[in-house]
Amino acid sequence: GNSVTQMEGPVTLSEEAFLTINCTYTATGYPSLFWYVQYPGEGLQLLLKATKADDKGSNKGFEATYRKETTSFHLEKGSVQVSDSAVYFCALILNAGGTSYGKLTFGQGTILTVHP
Amino acid sequence: DTEVTQTPKHLVMGMTNKKSLKCEQHMGHRAMYWYKQKAKKPPELMFVYSYEKLSINESVPSRFSPECPNSSLLNLHLHALQPEDSALYLCASSQEPVGDLGANEKLFFGSGTQLSVL
């Protein structure tokens, strides 16, 4: 089956620190990969995505590169801010002519807390 | 308008009550979704509507009954719920159903309804 594994949290950093949240996946086909962020009391927002190998998704200073050889999509940011405190979810959708129709598979989520 | 609006934001109900959750989007999206999210867990897909027709039911108990009156609205009718059904219920929409070949795969989520079943 398809699955997404994220690093265990919570992750606690000081402002301006470097962030890495690891994400690896298993998939029976060729997936698109996503990072979603959930701020307290809100729904999920798409942070970035990549649809094929070696693609780099980026947004708001966050980056992730689709690595097919290591089946990974690690999230990085060079300098985090207090406002980045949230839960981060790695996710995948299979691109297989509609066989994953409607189904986004999420990782367990990683809680990030950034202190001033 | 790039919002998915959910009402109510909070709901407390007894196990014998009947209530409904509502979701609305005006982005012209053709797919709408219900997810259930327990605390500190990822969202779990419940239902997918595609072009106002139910396309996926993830073996959800019949005490949850979805309804799509038109392309902008999605309801979730609740009846005889159990305390373990307490969770955040998230609605989402996308231009086309995600996973459909060539589709724009961005999901737009509402802020959710925090449901407590007593």
PDB file of N, CA and C in Angstrom, chain A residues 16-90:
ATOM      1  N   GLU A  16      15.355  31.785  13.951  1.00  0.00           N
ATOM      2  CA  GLU A  16      16.481  31.877  13.016  1.00  0.00           C
ATOM      3  C   GLU A  16      17.270  30.577  12.906  1.00  0.00           C
ATOM      4  N   ALA A  17      16.850  29.538  13.587  1.00  0.00           N
ATOM      5  CA  ALA A  17      17.520  28.237  13.439  1.00  0.00           C
ATOM      6  C   ALA A  17      17.145  27.602  12.110  1.00  0.00           C
ATOM      7  N   PHE A  18      17.961  26.599  11.708  1.00  0.00           N
ATOM      8  CA  PHE A  18      17.695  25.845  10.488  1.00  0.00           C
ATOM      9  C   PHE A  18      16.736  24.704  10.806  1.00  0.00           C
ATOM     10  N   LEU A  19      15.788  24.493   9.896  1.00  0.00           N
ATOM     11  CA  LEU A  19      14.768  23.459  10.106  1.00  0.00           C
ATOM     12  C   LEU A  19      14.888  22.363   9.059  1.00  0.00           C
ATOM     13  N   THR A  20      14.840  21.125   9.508  1.00  0.00           N
ATOM     14  CA  THR A  20      14.630  19.981   8.623  1.00  0.00           C
ATOM     15  C   THR A  20      13.570  19.091   9.243  1.00  0.00           C
ATOM     16  N   ILE A  21      12.565  18.736   8.459  1.00  0.00           N
ATOM     17  CA  ILE A  21      11.591  17.721   8.864  1.00  0.00           C
ATOM     18  C   ILE A  21      11.642  16.625   7.806  1.00  0.00           C
ATOM     19  N   ASN A  22      12.026  15.428   8.252  1.00  0.00           N
ATOM     20  CA  ASN A  22      12.199  14.327   7.311  1.00  0.00           C
ATOM     21  C   ASN A  22      10.872  13.696   6.927  1.00  0.00           C
ATOM     22  N   CYS A  23      10.774  13.300   5.665  1.00  0.00           N
ATOM     23  CA  CYS A  23       9.598  12.609   5.155  1.00  0.00           C
ATOM     24  C   CYS A  23      10.051  11.571   4.142  1.00  0.00           C
ATOM     25  N   THR A  24       9.633  10.347   4.319  1.00  0.00           N
ATOM     26  CA  THR A  24       9.873   9.302   3.331  1.00  0.00           C
ATOM     27  C   THR A  24       8.543   8.650   2.984  1.00  0.00           C
ATOM     28  N   TYR A  25       8.502   8.026   1.831  1.00  0.00           N
ATOM     29  CA  TYR A  25       7.228   7.468   1.376  1.00  0.00           C
ATOM     30  C   TYR A  25       7.432   6.091   0.758  1.00  0.00           C
ATOM     31  N   THR A  26       6.358   5.343   0.719  1.00  0.00           N
ATOM     32  CA  THR A  26       6.268   4.138  -0.097  1.00  0.00           C
ATOM     33  C   THR A  26       5.012   4.265  -0.930  1.00  0.00           C
ATOM     34  N   ALA A  27       5.124   3.879  -2.186  1.00  0.00           N
ATOM     35  CA  ALA A  27       3.979   4.017  -3.089  1.00  0.00           C
ATOM     36  C   ALA A  27       4.046   2.935  -4.148  1.00  0.00           C
ATOM     37  N   THR A  28       2.884   2.454  -4.543  1.00  0.00           N
ATOM     38  CA  THR A  28       2.828   1.404  -5.560  1.00  0.00           C
ATOM     39  C   THR A  28       2.930   1.974  -6.961  1.00  0.00           C
ATOM     40  N   GLY A  29       2.845   3.278  -7.067  1.00  0.00           N
ATOM     41  CA  GLY A  29       2.966   3.923  -8.369  1.00  0.00           C
ATOM     42  C   GLY A  29       3.912   5.100  -8.287  1.00  0.00           C
ATOM     43  N   TYR A  30       3.635   6.138  -9.044  1.00  0.00           N
ATOM     44  CA  TYR A  30       4.510   7.287  -9.154  1.00  0.00           C
ATOM     45  C   TYR A  30       3.763   8.493  -8.569  1.00  0.00           C
ATOM     46  N   PRO A  31       4.095   8.882  -7.336  1.00  0.00           N
ATOM     47  CA  PRO A  31       3.269   9.870  -6.651  1.00  0.00           C
ATOM     48  C   PRO A  31       3.646  11.322  -6.920  1.00  0.00           C
ATOM     49  N   SER A  32       2.702  12.211  -6.650  1.00  0.00           N
ATOM     50  CA  SER A  32       2.986  13.624  -6.400  1.00  0.00           C
ATOM     51  C   SER A  32       3.117  13.783  -4.897  1.00  0.00           C
ATOM     52  N   LEU A  33       3.988  14.694  -4.474  1.00  0.00           N
ATOM     53  CA  LEU A  33       4.298  14.856  -3.052  1.00  0.00           C
ATOM     54  C   LEU A  33       3.982  16.273  -2.592  1.00  0.00           C
ATOM     55  N   PHE A  34       3.553  16.386  -1.343  1.00  0.00           N
ATOM     56  CA  PHE A  34       3.059  17.660  -0.824  1.00  0.00           C
ATOM     57  C   PHE A  34       3.532  17.855   0.621  1.00  0.00           C
ATOM     58  N   TRP A  35       3.654  19.120   0.994  1.00  0.00           N
ATOM     59  CA  TRP A  35       3.708  19.500   2.393  1.00  0.00           C
ATOM     60  C   TRP A  35       2.524  20.425   2.672  1.00  0.00           C
ATOM     61  N   TYR A  36       1.731  20.041   3.673  1.00  0.00           N
ATOM     62  CA  TYR A  36       0.640  20.879   4.161  1.00  0.00           C
ATOM     63  C   TYR A  36       1.005  21.372   5.563  1.00  0.00           C
ATOM     64  N   VAL A  37       0.514  22.567   5.907  1.00  0.00           N
ATOM     65  CA  VAL A  37       0.759  23.140   7.235  1.00  0.00           C
ATOM     66  C   VAL A  37      -0.596  23.438   7.888  1.00  0.00           C
ATOM     67  N   GLN A  38      -0.670  23.173   9.175  1.00  0.00           N
ATOM     68  CA  GLN A  38      -1.894  23.440   9.942  1.00  0.00           C
ATOM     69  C   GLN A  38      -1.540  24.316  11.129  1.00  0.00           C
ATOM     70  N   TYR A  39      -1.991  25.571  11.073  1.00  0.00           N
ATOM     71  CA  TYR A  39      -1.790  26.481  12.192  1.00  0.00           C
ATOM     72  C   TYR A  39      -2.858  26.222  13.253  1.00  0.00           C
ATOM     73  N   PRO A  40      -2.601  26.575  14.498  1.00  0.00           N
ATOM     74  CA  PRO A  40      -3.553  26.278  15.572  1.00  0.00           C
ATOM     75  C   PRO A  40      -4.955  26.783  15.260  1.00  0.00           C
ATOM     76  N   GLY A  41      -5.924  25.894  15.427  1.00  0.00           N
ATOM     77  CA  GLY A  41      -7.328  26.271  15.246  1.00  0.00           C
ATOM     78  C   GLY A  41      -7.756  26.430  13.801  1.00  0.00           C
ATOM     79  N   GLU A  42      -6.931  25.983  12.864  1.00  0.00           N
ATOM     80  CA  GLU A  42      -7.270  26.162  11.456  1.00  0.00           C
ATOM     81  C   GLU A  42      -7.224  24.846  10.693  1.00  0.00           C
ATOM     82  N   GLY A  43      -7.710  24.893   9.461  1.00  0.00           N
ATOM     83  CA  GLY A  43      -7.580  23.749   8.579  1.00  0.00           C
ATOM     84  C   GLY A  43      -6.194  23.698   7.970  1.00  0.00           C
ATOM     85  N   LEU A  44      -5.989  22.765   7.052  1.00  0.00           N
ATOM     86  CA  LEU A  44      -4.676  22.601   6.439  1.00  0.00           C
ATOM     87  C   LEU A  44      -4.531  23.530   5.235  1.00  0.00           C
ATOM     88  N   GLN A  45      -3.304  23.994   5.013  1.00  0.00           N
ATOM     89  CA  GLN A  45      -2.995  24.811   3.840  1.00  0.00           C
ATOM     90  C   GLN A  45      -1.853  24.151   3.089  1.00  0.00           C
ATOM     91  N   LEU A  46      -1.954  24.136   1.769  1.00  0.00           N
ATOM     92  CA  LEU A  46      -0.848  23.616   0.980  1.00  0.00           C
ATOM     93  C   LEU A  46       0.345  24.552   1.106  1.00  0.00           C
ATOM     94  N   LEU A  47       1.487  23.996   1.492  1.00  0.00           N
ATOM     95  CA  LEU A  47       2.705  24.788   1.625  1.00  0.00           C
ATOM     96  C   LEU A  47       3.526  24.724   0.340  1.00  0.00           C
ATOM     97  N   LEU A  48       3.743  23.503  -0.156  1.00  0.00           N
ATOM     98  CA  LEU A  48       4.469  23.341  -1.402  1.00  0.00           C
ATOM     99  C   LEU A  48       4.224  21.938  -1.949  1.00  0.00           C
ATOM    100  N   LYS A  49       4.584  21.746  -3.222  1.00  0.00           N
ATOM    101  CA  LYS A  49       4.392  20.428  -3.813  1.00  0.00           C
ATOM    102  C   LYS A  49       5.434  20.174  -4.897  1.00  0.00           C
ATOM    103  N   ALA A  50       5.582  18.894  -5.255  1.00  0.00           N
ATOM    104  CA  ALA A  50       6.449  18.492  -6.369  1.00  0.00           C
ATOM    105  C   ALA A  50       5.800  17.295  -7.045  1.00  0.00           C
ATOM    106  N   THR A  51       5.807  17.293  -8.350  1.00  0.00           N
ATOM    107  CA  THR A  51       5.059  16.259  -9.073  1.00  0.00           C
ATOM    108  C   THR A  51       5.940  15.236  -9.774  1.00  0.00           C
ATOM    109  N   LYS A  52       7.256  15.487  -9.844  1.00  0.00           N
ATOM    110  CA  LYS A  52       8.120  14.470 -10.457  1.00  0.00           C
ATOM    111  C   LYS A  52       9.507  14.531  -9.840  1.00  0.00           C
ATOM    112  N   ALA A  53      10.260  13.482 -10.092  1.00  0.00           N
ATOM    113  CA  ALA A  53      11.585  13.337  -9.501  1.00  0.00           C
ATOM    114  C   ALA A  53      12.459  14.554  -9.809  1.00  0.00           C
ATOM    115  N   ASP A  54      13.206  14.985  -8.782  1.00  0.00           N
ATOM    116  CA  ASP A  54      14.145  16.106  -8.825  1.00  0.00           C
ATOM    117  C   ASP A  54      13.470  17.477  -8.846  1.00  0.00           C
ATOM    118  N   ASP A  55      12.140  17.511  -8.871  1.00  0.00           N
ATOM    119  CA  ASP A  55      11.427  18.784  -8.720  1.00  0.00           C
ATOM    120  C   ASP A  55      11.689  19.336  -7.335  1.00  0.00           C
ATOM    121  N   LYS A  56      11.816  20.655  -7.248  1.00  0.00           N
ATOM    122  CA  LYS A  56      11.905  21.307  -5.938  1.00  0.00           C
ATOM    123  C   LYS A  56      10.691  22.189  -5.776  1.00  0.00           C
ATOM    124  N   GLY A  57       9.939  21.936  -4.695  1.00  0.00           N
ATOM    125  CA  GLY A  57       8.845  22.827  -4.345  1.00  0.00           C
ATOM    126  C   GLY A  57       9.356  23.868  -3.361  1.00  0.00           C
ATOM    127  N   SER A  58       8.853  25.097  -3.470  1.00  0.00           N
ATOM    128  CA  SER A  58       9.290  26.129  -2.534  1.00  0.00           C
ATOM    129  C   SER A  58       8.182  27.135  -2.311  1.00  0.00           C
ATOM    130  N   ASN A  59       8.152  27.678  -1.086  1.00  0.00           N
ATOM    131  CA  ASN A  59       7.143  28.662  -0.731  1.00  0.00           C
ATOM    132  C   ASN A  59       7.490  29.216   0.642  1.00  0.00           C
ATOM    133  N   LYS A  60       7.402  30.532   0.802  1.00  0.00           N
ATOM    134  CA  LYS A  60       7.602  31.197   2.096  1.00  0.00           C
ATOM    135  C   LYS A  60       8.928  30.820   2.739  1.00  0.00           C
ATOM    136  N   GLY A  61       9.953  30.564   1.958  1.00  0.00           N
ATOM    137  CA  GLY A  61      11.254  30.211   2.498  1.00  0.00           C
ATOM    138  C   GLY A  61      11.439  28.731   2.760  1.00  0.00           C
ATOM    139  N   PHE A  62      10.371  27.955   2.640  1.00  0.00           N
ATOM    140  CA  PHE A  62      10.448  26.504   2.794  1.00  0.00           C
ATOM    141  C   PHE A  62      10.773  25.858   1.440  1.00  0.00           C
ATOM    142  N   GLU A  63      11.523  24.766   1.489  1.00  0.00           N
ATOM    143  CA  GLU A  63      11.854  24.023   0.280  1.00  0.00           C
ATOM    144  C   GLU A  63      11.793  22.534   0.548  1.00  0.00           C
ATOM    145  N   ALA A  64      11.479  21.771  -0.506  1.00  0.00           N
ATOM    146  CA  ALA A  64      11.568  20.312  -0.427  1.00  0.00           C
ATOM    147  C   ALA A  64      11.848  19.798  -1.826  1.00  0.00           C
ATOM    148  N   THR A  65      12.738  18.810  -1.933  1.00  0.00           N
ATOM    149  CA  THR A  65      13.104  18.245  -3.228  1.00  0.00           C
ATOM    150  C   THR A  65      12.650  16.798  -3.304  1.00  0.00           C
ATOM    151  N   TYR A  66      12.001  16.450  -4.387  1.00  0.00           N
ATOM    152  CA  TYR A  66      11.487  15.100  -4.645  1.00  0.00           C
ATOM    153  C   TYR A  66      12.674  14.215  -5.017  1.00  0.00           C
ATOM    154  N   ARG A  67      13.033  13.299  -4.131  1.00  0.00           N
ATOM    155  CA  ARG A  67      14.168  12.393  -4.352  1.00  0.00           C
ATOM    156  C   ARG A  67      13.642  10.980  -4.548  1.00  0.00           C
ATOM    157  N   LYS A  68      13.601  10.572  -5.817  1.00  0.00           N
ATOM    158  CA  LYS A  68      13.047   9.250  -6.112  1.00  0.00           C
ATOM    159  C   LYS A  68      13.977   8.149  -5.611  1.00  0.00           C
ATOM    160  N   GLU A  69      15.295   8.387  -5.703  1.00  0.00           N
ATOM    161  CA  GLU A  69      16.245   7.323  -5.339  1.00  0.00           C
ATOM    162  C   GLU A  69      16.194   6.997  -3.855  1.00  0.00           C
ATOM    163  N   THR A  70      15.856   8.002  -3.032  1.00  0.00           N
ATOM    164  CA  THR A  70      15.754   7.752  -1.586  1.00  0.00           C
ATOM    165  C   THR A  70      14.305   7.788  -1.106  1.00  0.00           C
ATOM    166  N   THR A  71      13.367   7.896  -2.029  1.00  0.00           N
ATOM    167  CA  THR A  71      11.914   8.018  -1.726  1.00  0.00           C
ATOM    168  C   THR A  71      11.696   8.999  -0.584  1.00  0.00           C
ATOM    169  N   SER A  72      12.230  10.213  -0.752  1.00  0.00           N
ATOM    170  CA  SER A  72      12.141  11.201   0.313  1.00  0.00           C
ATOM    171  C   SER A  72      11.673  12.548  -0.216  1.00  0.00           C
ATOM    172  N   PHE A  73      11.178  13.366   0.719  1.00  0.00           N
ATOM    173  CA  PHE A  73      10.698  14.718   0.390  1.00  0.00           C
ATOM    174  C   PHE A  73      10.854  15.552   1.664  1.00  0.00           C
ATOM    175  N   HIS A  74      12.082  15.760   2.082  1.00  0.00           N
ATOM    176  CA  HIS A  74      12.374  16.439   3.338  1.00  0.00           C
ATOM    177  C   HIS A  74      12.113  17.931   3.228  1.00  0.00           C
ATOM    178  N   LEU A  75      11.494  18.478   4.272  1.00  0.00           N
ATOM    179  CA  LEU A  75      11.169  19.910   4.312  1.00  0.00           C
ATOM    180  C   LEU A  75      12.299  20.661   5.007  1.00  0.00           C
ATOM    181  N   GLU A  76      12.725  21.785   4.418  1.00  0.00           N
ATOM    182  CA  GLU A  76      13.804  22.580   5.003  1.00  0.00           C
ATOM    183  C   GLU A  76      13.459  24.061   4.961  1.00  0.00           C
ATOM    184  N   LYS A  77      13.988  24.780   5.953  1.00  0.00           N
ATOM    185  CA  LYS A  77      13.922  26.238   5.949  1.00  0.00           C
ATOM    186  C   LYS A  77      15.179  26.752   6.624  1.00  0.00           C
ATOM    187  N   GLY A  78      15.786  27.735   6.028  1.00  0.00           N
ATOM    188  CA  GLY A  78      17.066  28.203   6.522  1.00  0.00           C
ATOM    189  C   GLY A  78      17.001  28.980   7.824  1.00  0.00           C
ATOM    190  N   SER A  79      15.894  29.670   8.059  1.00  0.00           N
ATOM    191  CA  SER A  79      15.789  30.525   9.233  1.00  0.00           C
ATOM    192  C   SER A  79      14.324  30.604   9.649  1.00  0.00           C
ATOM    193  N   VAL A  80      13.970  29.856  10.698  1.00  0.00           N
ATOM    194  CA  VAL A  80      12.552  29.795  11.082  1.00  0.00           C
ATOM    195  C   VAL A  80      12.157  31.008  11.930  1.00  0.00           C
ATOM    196  N   GLN A  81      10.868  31.287  11.907  1.00  0.00           N
ATOM    197  CA  GLN A  81      10.303  32.383  12.684  1.00  0.00           C
ATOM    198  C   GLN A  81       9.269  31.812  13.660  1.00  0.00           C
ATOM    199  N   VAL A  82       8.946  32.605  14.667  1.00  0.00           N
ATOM    200  CA  VAL A  82       7.933  32.175  15.632  1.00  0.00           C
ATOM    201  C   VAL A  82       6.622  31.847  14.918  1.00  0.00           C
ATOM    202  N   SER A  83       6.315  32.610  13.880  1.00  0.00           N
ATOM    203  CA  SER A  83       5.069  32.424  13.142  1.00  0.00           C
ATOM    204  C   SER A  83       5.031  31.108  12.352  1.00  0.00           C
ATOM    205  N   ASP A  84       6.150  30.412  12.257  1.00  0.00           N
ATOM    206  CA  ASP A  84       6.173  29.104  11.584  1.00  0.00           C
ATOM    207  C   ASP A  84       5.698  27.980  12.505  1.00  0.00           C
ATOM    208  N   SER A  85       5.464  28.284  13.760  1.00  0.00           N
ATOM    209  CA  SER A  85       4.979  27.268  14.704  1.00  0.00           C
ATOM    210  C   SER A  85       3.637  26.723  14.221  1.00  0.00           C
ATOM    211  N   ALA A  86       3.592  25.421  14.003  1.00  0.00           N
ATOM    212  CA  ALA A  86       2.409  24.795  13.398  1.00  0.00           C
ATOM    213  C   ALA A  86       2.660  23.287  13.353  1.00  0.00           C
ATOM    214  N   VAL A  87       1.678  22.576  12.797  1.00  0.00           N
ATOM    215  CA  VAL A  87       1.867  21.147  12.519  1.00  0.00           C
ATOM    216  C   VAL A  87       2.078  20.994  11.018  1.00  0.00           C
ATOM    217  N   TYR A  88       3.081  20.230  10.637  1.00  0.00           N
ATOM    218  CA  TYR A  88       3.433  20.047   9.233  1.00  0.00           C
ATOM    219  C   TYR A  88       3.151  18.605   8.833  1.00  0.00           C
ATOM    220  N   PHE A  89       2.411  18.452   7.726  1.00  0.00           N
ATOM    221  CA  PHE A  89       2.046  17.123   7.219  1.00  0.00           C
ATOM    222  C   PHE A  89       2.647  16.908   5.843  1.00  0.00           C
ATOM    223  N   CYS A  90       3.354  15.811   5.688  1.00  0.00           N
ATOM    224  CA  CYS A  90       3.796  15.358   4.382  1.00  0.00           C
ATOM    225  C   CYS A  90       2.695  14.474   3.801  1.00  0.00           C
TER     226      CYS A  90
END
